[in-house]
Amino acid sequence: MQVPLLTVENLSVRFNMPDQVINAVNGVSFSLNTGETLGIVGESGSGKTVTVLSILGLIPKPPGEITGGRALFEGQDLLPLSTEALRSIRGQEISMVFQDPMTSLNPVIKVGEQLREALWTHNPSDSRSNHRRRGVELLDMVGIPQPERRYNQFPHEYSGGMRQRAMIAMAMANRPKLLIADEPTTALDVTIQAQVIETLKAARQETGAASILITHDLGLVSQIADRVIVMYAGRIMEEGRIGDIFSRPRHPYTISLLASIPSIQQRRTKLYSIPGQPPDMANVPPGCPFHPRCAIGGDRSACRSDSPSLLDVGAGQRAACHFTDEAAIWARERGT
Amino acid sequence: MTRYVARRLLHGILVMWIVSTAVFVIFRLVPGDPAAMTLGFDASPEDYEALREELGLNDPIHVQYLRWMGNLARGDFGKSITHGYAEVSSLVFPALGRTLELAALSILLAVIVAVPLGMISAIREGTWVDHIARVFTTLGFSMPTYVMGIGLLILLAEVFPLLPPGGYVPFGEDPVKHLSQLIMPVLTIASVTAARLTRFMRAGMLEVLSADYVRTARAKGLTERRVNYWHAFRNAAIPLVTEVGVNFGLLVGGMVVIEQIFIWPGLGWLMIQSILTRAFDVVQIAVLVSAATFVIVNLLVDLTYSWLDPRIARS
Amino acid sequence: MKTDAARKPILDIRDITTSYHIRRSGAQKATTLVAVEDVTLSIKPGETVGLVGESGCGKSTLGRTIIRLLEPSAGMVSFAGQDITHFNHQEMRPLRQEMQIVFQDPYASLNPRFRVRQILYEPFRIHGISKAVASQKIPELLSLVQLPPDSLRRFPHEFSGGQRQRIAIARALALEPSFLVLDEPVSALDVSIQAQILNLLEDLQTELGLAYLFIAHDLSVVGQVSDRVAVMYLGRIVEEGPRDAVFNSPQHPYTIALLSAIPDISAAQGQQTRERIILTGDLPNPLDPPSGCRFRTRCWRGDQLCVDQEPPLAPVSDSLVACHYPGPEDSGARS
């Protein structure tokens, strides 16, 4: 049995706002093996981003507060670490690529300088010219043409796709063991998205890093992740291998989500649409948070009163639903 | 870049032309012409007529205007009748120099206080440092300069006679006295300006600290110091340059009260004295010079801004 | 298929060109950006035409030109048989009831200080329709977009993104238009809400016989709602045809690349998928488009002919394609 690279146990995070408390993450547990790619899928407000930002101590405190849980990275719990102690993890062991490449690079500092800084902060003894050489190499590795010239340019002189490549170069600079990409292609055009995904895959292969891909795009996850976690209202609804989740989903939320994406293959007469509105995170429904929008559990008292725990439904697949069997039948009938 | 500078220069010249025309119009067309203003109401009609002739006020208005603009263009500011036919420039420019000295020292002190205070206040938002900084800025905002000035005067010249109660001695004559005379006016102006700049710096830093690139910098594993004082500060400092420039420009034209309280013979003091002695020929040039200073400072600020911010096209 | 070949188009545009004059800071002369060039398109009553392309391809500019929020620099726009190309503001007024636009961002397009009742009353007020008629129609609009009646008293910020988009749709429908431009109507919404809005739009179309121009960057969304699809690249239409023709047998290399770039879940579900084609390079600068075919700098089929000559939009099987070497991709193609 392999020891996981990262194990998150029962992580709970809340934001204490002046007029309300938002329970952004509620008892999330998962693990990730070396070299593996985990997808975290969910809609806005599902807690997917907060989960990973908390692991690296990147949520603003206050108002953010980690109320419980552990995050073991190579056996060490990251949550109680001081900012100074986390610093040697960030960018060195675990690095991140963010959603919006337009705002994620500092506009007044040259790209090369920002790249060099990532190298320098973890290897201060190495010479400036070495950092520079490595920086140019990294730009070249992520497919930026004329890396020598580009090294000395400011972010606004880059296109959106190139900025995201530069972010990836920065993230891979110290050959991290884990790369976290938060919606890395959402802000980009379709053809550029495909390029960036290839760059990410190549960078991952080059360094053998494990990765976590956070996205709302089920199609994207299906293409590059080994396993996937589906989140809703700060909880994990379902977890499993890509093939299982996409062909044999057991949670009504996963099933509904899959049924509501249009397919390019054929025009479906009508999409399934999940009724109702996304949950108000300051007022999450009691019991299963998805029950008011669920086609199966809607009126059942079990769903309204008891929050289902994440249980094995076979072959490493887990689902948090009282009626996974009925859900599976419903999925087959829908033909998703 | 040269095009940009050229355009800004043209813009400045246009503003100066409008200001000088406005000054001309105001001083010629308001009731009571310059001759009457100079002589007062009890002058004899003969004297009045002679002065009108001397000043060229009997010429058609467009001739007067062209003469006025022509003289300004050649840098000839004329002579002051009330000041015994002294060159107006010999009165205005030394006064401007004294005002600039006061304004520059005040701004310098204000920046030295405001930048660190605003930054720390933002970085430690909600802590006691922040609260103290905010009390200070609110005080600086709510207290009028003359109250502050008179208060200082009473405290440091009357109750504890540590400093001279105003006046002016040139630096070359007595450096120590010169500097001691500067302390109170500089403190007064700087405290108000510092309050304004601290608030500006704090707001700017707070905005920048929540920017995505600051999060990126943290995620890279940079020290908090580097994140705050390099990544965040560089972005917050750019708009501060504009704010400092605007405040400096405003000070040059807005020191009338302070110079009066501390008897500092700067441009504001000269204006008041000239108004009291009806030296309109001095007043009009003082107004122009103060406007020109403002325009030049703004031009410099814009150029610095485009030099500091790489996003502004330098092509 | 809802199209009826015999029916006359409600909207007909011929050889439309729309340009912007932009001034870059520091530059002395304004440059001309040709955002849309030589576009011809028609939409029949009750039909949905999907317009897809990446950012900067001119699809939104085209949408705005069609409803005459912008004036074209060349070409002709005709609506319901009437040439409206050079209509001024006054002449457009009666037509504004017939054609409406729904924007991407329901946060920005609703006045935050107005209650929903006022938001929905605005179009009636502007067109001088009596309050009595309006107050009878407003609750109907609300039920048309499936919002609860008590919504009228509330402000936009009290609604979720999807509900706000419903309000925006209700407002667009107030004066019973026959044609709607939908400019990225679901791209700001979550997946589950996106399906609700798409279904609502389809229901409204069936119920009211509306014609849509559906502008989006997301091909799968466009494929879901459109009868016909037009693909734009750098201001020009490169392929246009019936939905199934464009999606199942694309002819233009750009369409092929675009379709293959969409991450699709079918592989994970064990179905066969197309080979992926990853385009190299970025979009060329629209201020300085390439000579000849605009797509040639990123195309794998191009040769000297593509550099020299701009390919015209010509019939290829069921579609119109602007390519010197049209045709489906062979299985042995470059990937």
PDB file of C-alpha atoms in Angstrom, chain B residues 12 15-16 19-20 23 27 68 72 77 88-89 91-100 103 245-256 259 266-272 281-299:
ATOM      1  CA  GLY B  12       0.231  73.041 -20.768  1.00  0.00           C
ATOM      2  CA  VAL B  15      -3.811  76.131 -20.226  1.00  0.00           C
ATOM      3  CA  MET B  16      -1.378  78.984 -19.603  1.00  0.00           C
ATOM      4  CA  VAL B  19      -5.162  81.556 -17.610  1.00  0.00           C
ATOM      5  CA  SER B  20      -3.320  84.648 -18.862  1.00  0.00           C
ATOM      6  CA  VAL B  23      -6.249  87.332 -15.788  1.00  0.00           C
ATOM      7  CA  PHE B  27      -8.153  92.923 -14.359  1.00  0.00           C
ATOM      8  CA  TRP B  68      -0.046  91.912 -22.606  1.00  0.00           C
ATOM      9  CA  LEU B  72       4.381  87.683 -21.280  1.00  0.00           C
ATOM     10  CA  PHE B  77       6.500  91.073 -16.524  1.00  0.00           C
ATOM     11  CA  VAL B  88       7.785  92.704 -10.932  1.00  0.00           C
ATOM     12  CA  SER B  89       9.837  89.576 -11.581  1.00  0.00           C
ATOM     13  CA  LEU B  91       9.414  90.617  -6.438  1.00  0.00           C
ATOM     14  CA  VAL B  92       7.560  87.520  -7.608  1.00  0.00           C
ATOM     15  CA  PHE B  93      10.353  85.044  -8.252  1.00  0.00           C
ATOM     16  CA  PRO B  94      12.136  85.303  -4.909  1.00  0.00           C
ATOM     17  CA  ALA B  95       8.725  84.951  -3.262  1.00  0.00           C
ATOM     18  CA  LEU B  96       8.017  81.872  -5.398  1.00  0.00           C
ATOM     19  CA  GLY B  97      11.356  80.422  -4.343  1.00  0.00           C
ATOM     20  CA  ARG B  98      10.465  80.857  -0.665  1.00  0.00           C
ATOM     21  CA  THR B  99       7.062  79.246  -1.214  1.00  0.00           C
ATOM     22  CA  LEU B 100       8.582  76.335  -3.116  1.00  0.00           C
ATOM     23  CA  ALA B 103       6.074  73.416   0.024  1.00  0.00           C
ATOM     24  CA  GLY B 245       2.198  65.983  -7.254  1.00  0.00           C
ATOM     25  CA  VAL B 246      -1.346  67.260  -7.030  1.00  0.00           C
ATOM     26  CA  ASN B 247      -0.886  68.094  -3.351  1.00  0.00           C
ATOM     27  CA  PHE B 248       2.356  69.903  -4.099  1.00  0.00           C
ATOM     28  CA  GLY B 249       0.694  71.952  -6.815  1.00  0.00           C
ATOM     29  CA  LEU B 250      -2.162  72.842  -4.508  1.00  0.00           C
ATOM     30  CA  LEU B 251       0.261  73.903  -1.763  1.00  0.00           C
ATOM     31  CA  VAL B 252       2.079  76.364  -4.008  1.00  0.00           C
ATOM     32  CA  GLY B 253      -1.121  78.241  -4.653  1.00  0.00           C
ATOM     33  CA  GLY B 254      -2.742  77.537  -1.322  1.00  0.00           C
ATOM     34  CA  MET B 255      -0.299  78.822   1.263  1.00  0.00           C
ATOM     35  CA  VAL B 256      -1.852  82.240   1.652  1.00  0.00           C
ATOM     36  CA  GLU B 259       2.432  82.413   5.102  1.00  0.00           C
ATOM     37  CA  GLY B 266       6.307  83.699  -0.085  1.00  0.00           C
ATOM     38  CA  LEU B 267       3.960  84.007  -3.015  1.00  0.00           C
ATOM     39  CA  GLY B 268       0.798  83.910  -0.904  1.00  0.00           C
ATOM     40  CA  TRP B 269       2.136  86.563   1.438  1.00  0.00           C
ATOM     41  CA  LEU B 270       3.154  88.705  -1.549  1.00  0.00           C
ATOM     42  CA  MET B 271      -0.325  88.413  -3.011  1.00  0.00           C
ATOM     43  CA  ILE B 272      -2.012  89.546   0.165  1.00  0.00           C
ATOM     44  CA  ASP B 281       0.531  94.678 -11.453  1.00  0.00           C
ATOM     45  CA  VAL B 282       2.138  92.351  -8.936  1.00  0.00           C
ATOM     46  CA  VAL B 283      -1.019  90.410  -8.153  1.00  0.00           C
ATOM     47  CA  GLN B 284      -1.693  89.487 -11.742  1.00  0.00           C
ATOM     48  CA  ILE B 285       1.813  88.146 -12.274  1.00  0.00           C
ATOM     49  CA  ALA B 286       1.730  86.287  -8.952  1.00  0.00           C
ATOM     50  CA  VAL B 287      -1.489  84.574 -10.015  1.00  0.00           C
ATOM     51  CA  LEU B 288       0.045  83.618 -13.358  1.00  0.00           C
ATOM     52  CA  VAL B 289       3.236  82.287 -11.812  1.00  0.00           C
ATOM     53  CA  SER B 290       1.317  80.233  -9.318  1.00  0.00           C
ATOM     54  CA  ALA B 291      -0.812  78.766 -12.114  1.00  0.00           C
ATOM     55  CA  ALA B 292       2.283  78.043 -14.195  1.00  0.00           C
ATOM     56  CA  THR B 293       3.881  76.220 -11.280  1.00  0.00           C
ATOM     57  CA  PHE B 294       0.792  74.067 -10.968  1.00  0.00           C
ATOM     58  CA  VAL B 295       0.834  73.233 -14.673  1.00  0.00           C
ATOM     59  CA  ILE B 296       4.544  72.378 -14.644  1.00  0.00           C
ATOM     60  CA  VAL B 297       4.213  70.174 -11.565  1.00  0.00           C
ATOM     61  CA  ASN B 298       1.332  68.307 -13.184  1.00  0.00           C
ATOM     62  CA  LEU B 299       3.317  67.822 -16.356  1.00  0.00           C
TER      63      LEU B 299
END
